[in-house]
Amino acid sequence: MLIYLNMAIPVIAILLMILFFGKKFQLWEYAIIFAIPLIGIIIAKSVSINNQTRDEEILNYYFVSAKYTEFYQTYVHQTCTRCVRYDSTGCVQEETYDCSYCDDHPPHWEATDNLGKIHSISENKYNELVLLWNNESKIELNRNINYHFGCGVDGDAFITKIKNDSLKYIVPFIKKHVYENRVQCSDNVFNFQEIDSSDKRLYGLYEYPPENTFNYNPILGVNNLEASKRLSKWNGKLGLHKRCHLLICVFKNKSNIAATKQESYWKGGNKNEVVLCIGVDNDNKISWTYVFSWTDNQLLKIELRDEILAMNNFDLIKIVDHFGNKVSKSKGWIKKSFKEFSYINVEPTHTTIIITFIITLILTVVLCVYGINNRFEDER
Amino acid sequence: MKKSLLIGGLSLFGLIVICGISLTMVFFSYSNREITLRNRATAQEKENKTVFDKMSKTILQQAQINEKYASDFKEVILKNTENRYKDKDPVMIWITEQNPSLPQETYLKIMNSIEALRAEFQQRQTKLISIQQEHTNLLTLFPGSLFLTGRKPLEIKIVTSSKTEAAFSTGVEDDINIYQK
């Protein structure tokens, strides 16, 4: 609301104009001096609040079928007209001519996800799916191809479908989704402590993994491609029904404070995330576990923490499967609705207020100078 | 001259009307927000009561079931042992047999329930505190403080223990022995 105090500038300016340059202004000019800065302030406010509250979560899906449509070519018979004689009024004589052409339709590959949406994919991705599902079949499209000299190639389509939703056949992919997170930018008690770079270094805290549609790595701290792929498959499988996103952070020879610092660094994680933090010692034994998530189901977090800790040996594949199974079987997994936090007030930043003040001042001065010097002065 | 005076007067009047309407709108906006937060806090307090009730009942009943289970288990084991050892040399059996133990899962389950329900209740209390914080901000920060003078601060009920209250009122915590009797 403080940002609206900037409106004092055009209001004062209008008063000054009425007092000193009343003869040079018309009513609409005063309206412009008032309205333009107001619009600017409203835009600045919404941009600032949107920037502060904007957050991104990762949504997970998997492909259920893929289709390859072959290249085809057909000769299109067509007659066109063109103008052959013009005069000052325009075209006065037209003639028809043969403008038939060879119509090329390039091949394309597409895949349907478990939500029913169709995505364009590369040939390599299609081949990967064919190899994995091993049930490609041909669809005869019975196209009406017109052959003409060298032109005309028939093309059909091929389709492959997922056999079942077991992990073996799942090809996951991710999508970004923007949502409003009022907690992250507020001074509310729900917000977390700020983490500085020294804490980040000391505890070896992680940034979010880079968003890669097909090769997203949900495991941080260890290089285990098989486990990463497996957790991605779990994410794909659980993504639609459970609407969750599982992540694992591994901390080697760090105290369990690292996990709480990680939680603070990620501001509690995104609303659909379950983050499993694992402390591992030199002997590859699990020394501590910590689970953080915005879910209201506390039991899931506690049981998961205890069960993973009880595993003792750091076997990442086993951990991933247990993690996925636990969340998939947990009836109580509830994705937090951040609309719950709509009561948290977010104000534009001080920088925005100052910049808006300067812009409003400049705009008002420009508009006043324009009002004084424009041609509408003579009309009075 | 007259026309410019008229335009000036109209502009001034328009400006005053716009400012007046804006200020009224701002007042109602602040007032509504204050009332919404107050209502939200009341609702949250009621919700906290039900969660607290659920928490105490669940823990108590789980504990009772566990206790019953433990006593029944003890009874069954005693009966079995008595029957097995009847007319036999107990020393020999002691050497070969392992004593059955009460499954620890039952205790782990109640431990987890306590922790989860406590955490859930704590989260709800935090939400109530959060609503109070927003309300206090609204009442004390400028320009809200200008429009909401005279409104009472929001009072909330937070459930703690007498031990916590004592520690916070005296600023001293003496009971640091975790195994105290």
PDB file of N, CA and C in Angstrom, chain A residues 1-2 5 11 14-15 18 22-23 25 27 30 34 187-190 296 298-299 302-303 305-306 340 342-345, chain B residues 1 4 7-8 10-12 15 18 30 33 37 40 112 115-116 119-120 123 126-127 129-131 133-134 137 142-143:
ATOM      1  N   MET A   1       0.826  -1.202   0.000  1.00  0.00           N
ATOM      2  CA  MET A   1       0.000   0.000   0.000  1.00  0.00           C
ATOM      3  C   MET A   1       0.870   1.266   0.000  1.00  0.00           C
ATOM      4  N   LEU A   2       2.080   1.112   0.598  1.00  0.00           N
ATOM      5  CA  LEU A   2       2.998   2.243   0.714  1.00  0.00           C
ATOM      6  C   LEU A   2       3.335   2.831  -0.657  1.00  0.00           C
ATOM      7  N   LEU A   5       1.636   5.900  -2.070  1.00  0.00           N
ATOM      8  CA  LEU A   5       1.977   7.256  -1.602  1.00  0.00           C
ATOM      9  C   LEU A   5       2.662   8.050  -2.711  1.00  0.00           C
ATOM     10  N   VAL A  11      -0.687  14.344  -7.680  1.00  0.00           N
ATOM     11  CA  VAL A  11      -1.727  15.153  -7.013  1.00  0.00           C
ATOM     12  C   VAL A  11      -1.183  16.560  -6.731  1.00  0.00           C
ATOM     13  N   ILE A  14      -0.784  18.487  -9.987  1.00  0.00           N
ATOM     14  CA  ILE A  14      -2.060  18.999 -10.517  1.00  0.00           C
ATOM     15  C   ILE A  14      -2.460  20.281  -9.771  1.00  0.00           C
ATOM     16  N   LEU A  15      -2.307  20.255  -8.451  1.00  0.00           N
ATOM     17  CA  LEU A  15      -2.641  21.445  -7.650  1.00  0.00           C
ATOM     18  C   LEU A  15      -1.794  22.643  -8.093  1.00  0.00           C
ATOM     19  N   ILE A  18      -2.965  23.905 -11.455  1.00  0.00           N
ATOM     20  CA  ILE A  18      -4.215  24.684 -11.347  1.00  0.00           C
ATOM     21  C   ILE A  18      -3.900  26.102 -10.854  1.00  0.00           C
ATOM     22  N   GLY A  22      -3.185  27.495 -14.748  1.00  0.00           N
ATOM     23  CA  GLY A  22      -4.588  27.129 -14.968  1.00  0.00           C
ATOM     24  C   GLY A  22      -5.072  27.384 -16.383  1.00  0.00           C
ATOM     25  N   LYS A  23      -4.571  28.483 -17.008  1.00  0.00           N
ATOM     26  CA  LYS A  23      -5.031  28.854 -18.346  1.00  0.00           C
ATOM     27  C   LYS A  23      -4.556  27.875 -19.411  1.00  0.00           C
ATOM     28  N   PHE A  25      -4.235  24.599 -19.253  1.00  0.00           N
ATOM     29  CA  PHE A  25      -4.646  23.193 -19.121  1.00  0.00           C
ATOM     30  C   PHE A  25      -6.116  22.987 -19.403  1.00  0.00           C
ATOM     31  N   LEU A  27      -9.259  19.901 -19.004  1.00  0.00           N
ATOM     32  CA  LEU A  27      -9.619  18.885 -18.008  1.00  0.00           C
ATOM     33  C   LEU A  27      -8.941  17.538 -18.265  1.00  0.00           C
ATOM     34  N   TYR A  30      -5.363  17.209 -17.061  1.00  0.00           N
ATOM     35  CA  TYR A  30      -5.213  16.888 -15.627  1.00  0.00           C
ATOM     36  C   TYR A  30      -5.445  15.397 -15.401  1.00  0.00           C
ATOM     37  N   PHE A  34      -2.886  12.474 -13.821  1.00  0.00           N
ATOM     38  CA  PHE A  34      -3.266  11.616 -12.692  1.00  0.00           C
ATOM     39  C   PHE A  34      -3.223  10.130 -13.086  1.00  0.00           C
ATOM     40  N   ASP A 187       8.016 -12.103   5.929  1.00  0.00           N
ATOM     41  CA  ASP A 187       8.721 -12.224   7.204  1.00  0.00           C
ATOM     42  C   ASP A 187       7.869 -13.039   8.170  1.00  0.00           C
ATOM     43  N   ASN A 188       6.992 -13.872   7.589  1.00  0.00           N
ATOM     44  CA  ASN A 188       6.058 -14.658   8.377  1.00  0.00           C
ATOM     45  C   ASN A 188       6.782 -15.771   9.130  1.00  0.00           C
ATOM     46  N   VAL A 189       6.164 -16.230  10.223  1.00  0.00           N
ATOM     47  CA  VAL A 189       6.798 -17.293  11.020  1.00  0.00           C
ATOM     48  C   VAL A 189       6.995 -18.587  10.232  1.00  0.00           C
ATOM     49  N   PHE A 190       6.260 -18.750   9.144  1.00  0.00           N
ATOM     50  CA  PHE A 190       6.417 -19.963   8.326  1.00  0.00           C
ATOM     51  C   PHE A 190       7.690 -19.922   7.482  1.00  0.00           C
ATOM     52  N   ASP A 296       0.858 -32.070   4.943  1.00  0.00           N
ATOM     53  CA  ASP A 296       0.340 -32.065   6.310  1.00  0.00           C
ATOM     54  C   ASP A 296       0.456 -33.441   6.950  1.00  0.00           C
ATOM     55  N   GLN A 298       2.312 -35.750   8.633  1.00  0.00           N
ATOM     56  CA  GLN A 298       3.575 -35.826   9.363  1.00  0.00           C
ATOM     57  C   GLN A 298       4.049 -37.269   9.527  1.00  0.00           C
ATOM     58  N   LEU A 299       3.074 -38.190   9.596  1.00  0.00           N
ATOM     59  CA  LEU A 299       3.413 -39.598   9.834  1.00  0.00           C
ATOM     60  C   LEU A 299       4.279 -40.159   8.706  1.00  0.00           C
ATOM     61  N   ILE A 302       7.829 -39.064   9.264  1.00  0.00           N
ATOM     62  CA  ILE A 302       8.469 -39.727  10.409  1.00  0.00           C
ATOM     63  C   ILE A 302       8.781 -41.190  10.093  1.00  0.00           C
ATOM     64  N   GLU A 303       7.807 -41.880   9.516  1.00  0.00           N
ATOM     65  CA  GLU A 303       8.028 -43.299   9.190  1.00  0.00           C
ATOM     66  C   GLU A 303       9.130 -43.453   8.157  1.00  0.00           C
ATOM     67  N   ARG A 305      11.620 -41.422   7.579  1.00  0.00           N
ATOM     68  CA  ARG A 305      12.886 -41.116   8.251  1.00  0.00           C
ATOM     69  C   ARG A 305      13.403 -42.343   9.010  1.00  0.00           C
ATOM     70  N   ASP A 306      12.517 -42.971   9.803  1.00  0.00           N
ATOM     71  CA  ASP A 306      12.935 -44.099  10.636  1.00  0.00           C
ATOM     72  C   ASP A 306      13.250 -45.341   9.812  1.00  0.00           C
ATOM     73  N   GLU A 340      -3.704 -21.632   1.012  1.00  0.00           N
ATOM     74  CA  GLU A 340      -3.841 -21.529   2.468  1.00  0.00           C
ATOM     75  C   GLU A 340      -3.102 -20.314   3.020  1.00  0.00           C
ATOM     76  N   SER A 342      -2.782 -17.444   1.543  1.00  0.00           N
ATOM     77  CA  SER A 342      -3.185 -16.216   0.842  1.00  0.00           C
ATOM     78  C   SER A 342      -3.332 -15.021   1.799  1.00  0.00           C
ATOM     79  N   TYR A 343      -3.467 -15.310   3.089  1.00  0.00           N
ATOM     80  CA  TYR A 343      -3.620 -14.218   4.056  1.00  0.00           C
ATOM     81  C   TYR A 343      -2.302 -13.483   4.318  1.00  0.00           C
ATOM     82  N   ILE A 344      -1.197 -14.076   3.866  1.00  0.00           N
ATOM     83  CA  ILE A 344       0.111 -13.433   4.105  1.00  0.00           C
ATOM     84  C   ILE A 344       0.250 -12.237   3.163  1.00  0.00           C
ATOM     85  N   ASN A 345       0.521 -11.099   3.751  1.00  0.00           N
ATOM     86  CA  ASN A 345       0.623  -9.870   2.973  1.00  0.00           C
ATOM     87  C   ASN A 345       2.024  -9.714   2.378  1.00  0.00           C
TER      88      ASN A 345
ATOM     89  N   MET B   1     -10.818  33.565 -19.520  1.00  0.00           N
ATOM     90  CA  MET B   1     -10.450  33.627 -18.096  1.00  0.00           C
ATOM     91  C   MET B   1     -11.415  32.817 -17.252  1.00  0.00           C
ATOM     92  N   SER B   4     -11.043  29.055 -17.978  1.00  0.00           N
ATOM     93  CA  SER B   4      -9.891  28.429 -17.325  1.00  0.00           C
ATOM     94  C   SER B   4     -10.113  28.275 -15.827  1.00  0.00           C
ATOM     95  N   ILE B   7     -12.357  25.272 -15.446  1.00  0.00           N
ATOM     96  CA  ILE B   7     -11.581  24.029 -15.615  1.00  0.00           C
ATOM     97  C   ILE B   7     -10.750  23.744 -14.375  1.00  0.00           C
ATOM     98  N   GLY B   8     -10.107  24.788 -13.864  1.00  0.00           N
ATOM     99  CA  GLY B   8      -9.291  24.648 -12.655  1.00  0.00           C
ATOM    100  C   GLY B   8     -10.134  24.175 -11.481  1.00  0.00           C
ATOM    101  N   LEU B  10     -13.085  22.678 -11.599  1.00  0.00           N
ATOM    102  CA  LEU B  10     -13.573  21.311 -11.834  1.00  0.00           C
ATOM    103  C   LEU B  10     -12.486  20.278 -11.536  1.00  0.00           C
ATOM    104  N   SER B  11     -11.263  20.599 -11.981  1.00  0.00           N
ATOM    105  CA  SER B  11     -10.143  19.675 -11.758  1.00  0.00           C
ATOM    106  C   SER B  11      -9.892  19.489 -10.277  1.00  0.00           C
ATOM    107  N   LEU B  12      -9.934  20.586  -9.556  1.00  0.00           N
ATOM    108  CA  LEU B  12      -9.702  20.535  -8.109  1.00  0.00           C
ATOM    109  C   LEU B  12     -10.785  19.692  -7.430  1.00  0.00           C
ATOM    110  N   LEU B  15     -10.286  16.073  -8.310  1.00  0.00           N
ATOM    111  CA  LEU B  15      -9.146  15.545  -7.552  1.00  0.00           C
ATOM    112  C   LEU B  15      -9.555  15.209  -6.120  1.00  0.00           C
ATOM    113  N   ILE B  18     -11.813  12.143  -6.192  1.00  0.00           N
ATOM    114  CA  ILE B  18     -11.036  10.914  -6.431  1.00  0.00           C
ATOM    115  C   ILE B  18     -10.263  10.524  -5.168  1.00  0.00           C
ATOM    116  N   TYR B  30      -8.642  -2.043   4.290  1.00  0.00           N
ATOM    117  CA  TYR B  30      -7.909  -2.356   5.527  1.00  0.00           C
ATOM    118  C   TYR B  30      -8.833  -2.965   6.576  1.00  0.00           C
ATOM    119  N   ARG B  33      -9.772  -6.486   5.675  1.00  0.00           N
ATOM    120  CA  ARG B  33      -8.630  -7.384   5.867  1.00  0.00           C
ATOM    121  C   ARG B  33      -8.434  -7.697   7.350  1.00  0.00           C
ATOM    122  N   LEU B  37      -8.786 -11.436   8.968  1.00  0.00           N
ATOM    123  CA  LEU B  37      -7.732 -12.077   9.755  1.00  0.00           C
ATOM    124  C   LEU B  37      -8.256 -12.502  11.123  1.00  0.00           C
ATOM    125  N   ARG B  40     -10.378 -15.503  10.630  1.00  0.00           N
ATOM    126  CA  ARG B  40      -9.520 -16.649  10.305  1.00  0.00           C
ATOM    127  C   ARG B  40      -8.877 -17.208  11.580  1.00  0.00           C
ATOM    128  N   ASN B 112       5.659 -43.170  16.811  1.00  0.00           N
ATOM    129  CA  ASN B 112       5.493 -42.394  15.571  1.00  0.00           C
ATOM    130  C   ASN B 112       4.213 -41.579  15.589  1.00  0.00           C
ATOM    131  N   GLU B 115       4.691 -38.528  17.767  1.00  0.00           N
ATOM    132  CA  GLU B 115       5.530 -37.517  17.105  1.00  0.00           C
ATOM    133  C   GLU B 115       4.766 -36.830  15.973  1.00  0.00           C
ATOM    134  N   ALA B 116       4.058 -37.649  15.169  1.00  0.00           N
ATOM    135  CA  ALA B 116       3.339 -37.082  14.018  1.00  0.00           C
ATOM    136  C   ALA B 116       2.213 -36.172  14.468  1.00  0.00           C
ATOM    137  N   ALA B 119       3.594 -33.000  15.858  1.00  0.00           N
ATOM    138  CA  ALA B 119       4.090 -32.127  14.776  1.00  0.00           C
ATOM    139  C   ALA B 119       2.927 -31.459  14.052  1.00  0.00           C
ATOM    140  N   GLU B 120       1.847 -32.243  13.846  1.00  0.00           N
ATOM    141  CA  GLU B 120       0.673 -31.690  13.166  1.00  0.00           C
ATOM    142  C   GLU B 120       0.071 -30.565  13.999  1.00  0.00           C
ATOM    143  N   GLN B 123       2.182 -27.486  13.862  1.00  0.00           N
ATOM    144  CA  GLN B 123       2.013 -26.763  12.598  1.00  0.00           C
ATOM    145  C   GLN B 123       0.761 -25.876  12.643  1.00  0.00           C
ATOM    146  N   THR B 126       1.439 -22.947  14.767  1.00  0.00           N
ATOM    147  CA  THR B 126       2.289 -21.995  14.036  1.00  0.00           C
ATOM    148  C   THR B 126       1.434 -21.161  13.095  1.00  0.00           C
ATOM    149  N   LYS B 127       0.429 -21.812  12.489  1.00  0.00           N
ATOM    150  CA  LYS B 127      -0.441 -21.079  11.571  1.00  0.00           C
ATOM    151  C   LYS B 127      -1.220 -19.997  12.321  1.00  0.00           C
ATOM    152  N   ILE B 129      -0.243 -18.503  15.017  1.00  0.00           N
ATOM    153  CA  ILE B 129       0.726 -17.436  15.335  1.00  0.00           C
ATOM    154  C   ILE B 129       0.971 -16.578  14.091  1.00  0.00           C
ATOM    155  N   SER B 130       1.047 -17.263  12.946  1.00  0.00           N
ATOM    156  CA  SER B 130       1.279 -16.557  11.684  1.00  0.00           C
ATOM    157  C   SER B 130       0.143 -15.580  11.379  1.00  0.00           C
ATOM    158  N   ILE B 131      -1.079 -16.012  11.642  1.00  0.00           N
ATOM    159  CA  ILE B 131      -2.233 -15.123  11.409  1.00  0.00           C
ATOM    160  C   ILE B 131      -2.154 -13.927  12.362  1.00  0.00           C
ATOM    161  N   GLN B 133       0.524 -12.663  13.606  1.00  0.00           N
ATOM    162  CA  GLN B 133       1.620 -11.804  13.133  1.00  0.00           C
ATOM    163  C   GLN B 133       1.144 -10.877  12.011  1.00  0.00           C
ATOM    164  N   GLU B 134       0.379 -11.441  11.062  1.00  0.00           N
ATOM    165  CA  GLU B 134      -0.150 -10.624   9.967  1.00  0.00           C
ATOM    166  C   GLU B 134      -1.079  -9.536  10.496  1.00  0.00           C
ATOM    167  N   ASN B 137       0.953  -6.829  12.170  1.00  0.00           N
ATOM    168  CA  ASN B 137       1.583  -6.007  11.127  1.00  0.00           C
ATOM    169  C   ASN B 137       0.585  -5.002  10.551  1.00  0.00           C
ATOM    170  N   PHE B 142       2.593   1.416   9.057  1.00  0.00           N
ATOM    171  CA  PHE B 142       2.020   2.496   8.269  1.00  0.00           C
ATOM    172  C   PHE B 142       1.769   2.009   6.839  1.00  0.00           C
ATOM    173  N   PRO B 143       0.705   2.303   6.174  1.00  0.00           N
ATOM    174  CA  PRO B 143      -0.366   3.222   6.542  1.00  0.00           C
ATOM    175  C   PRO B 143      -1.551   2.550   7.254  1.00  0.00           C
TER     176      PRO B 143
END
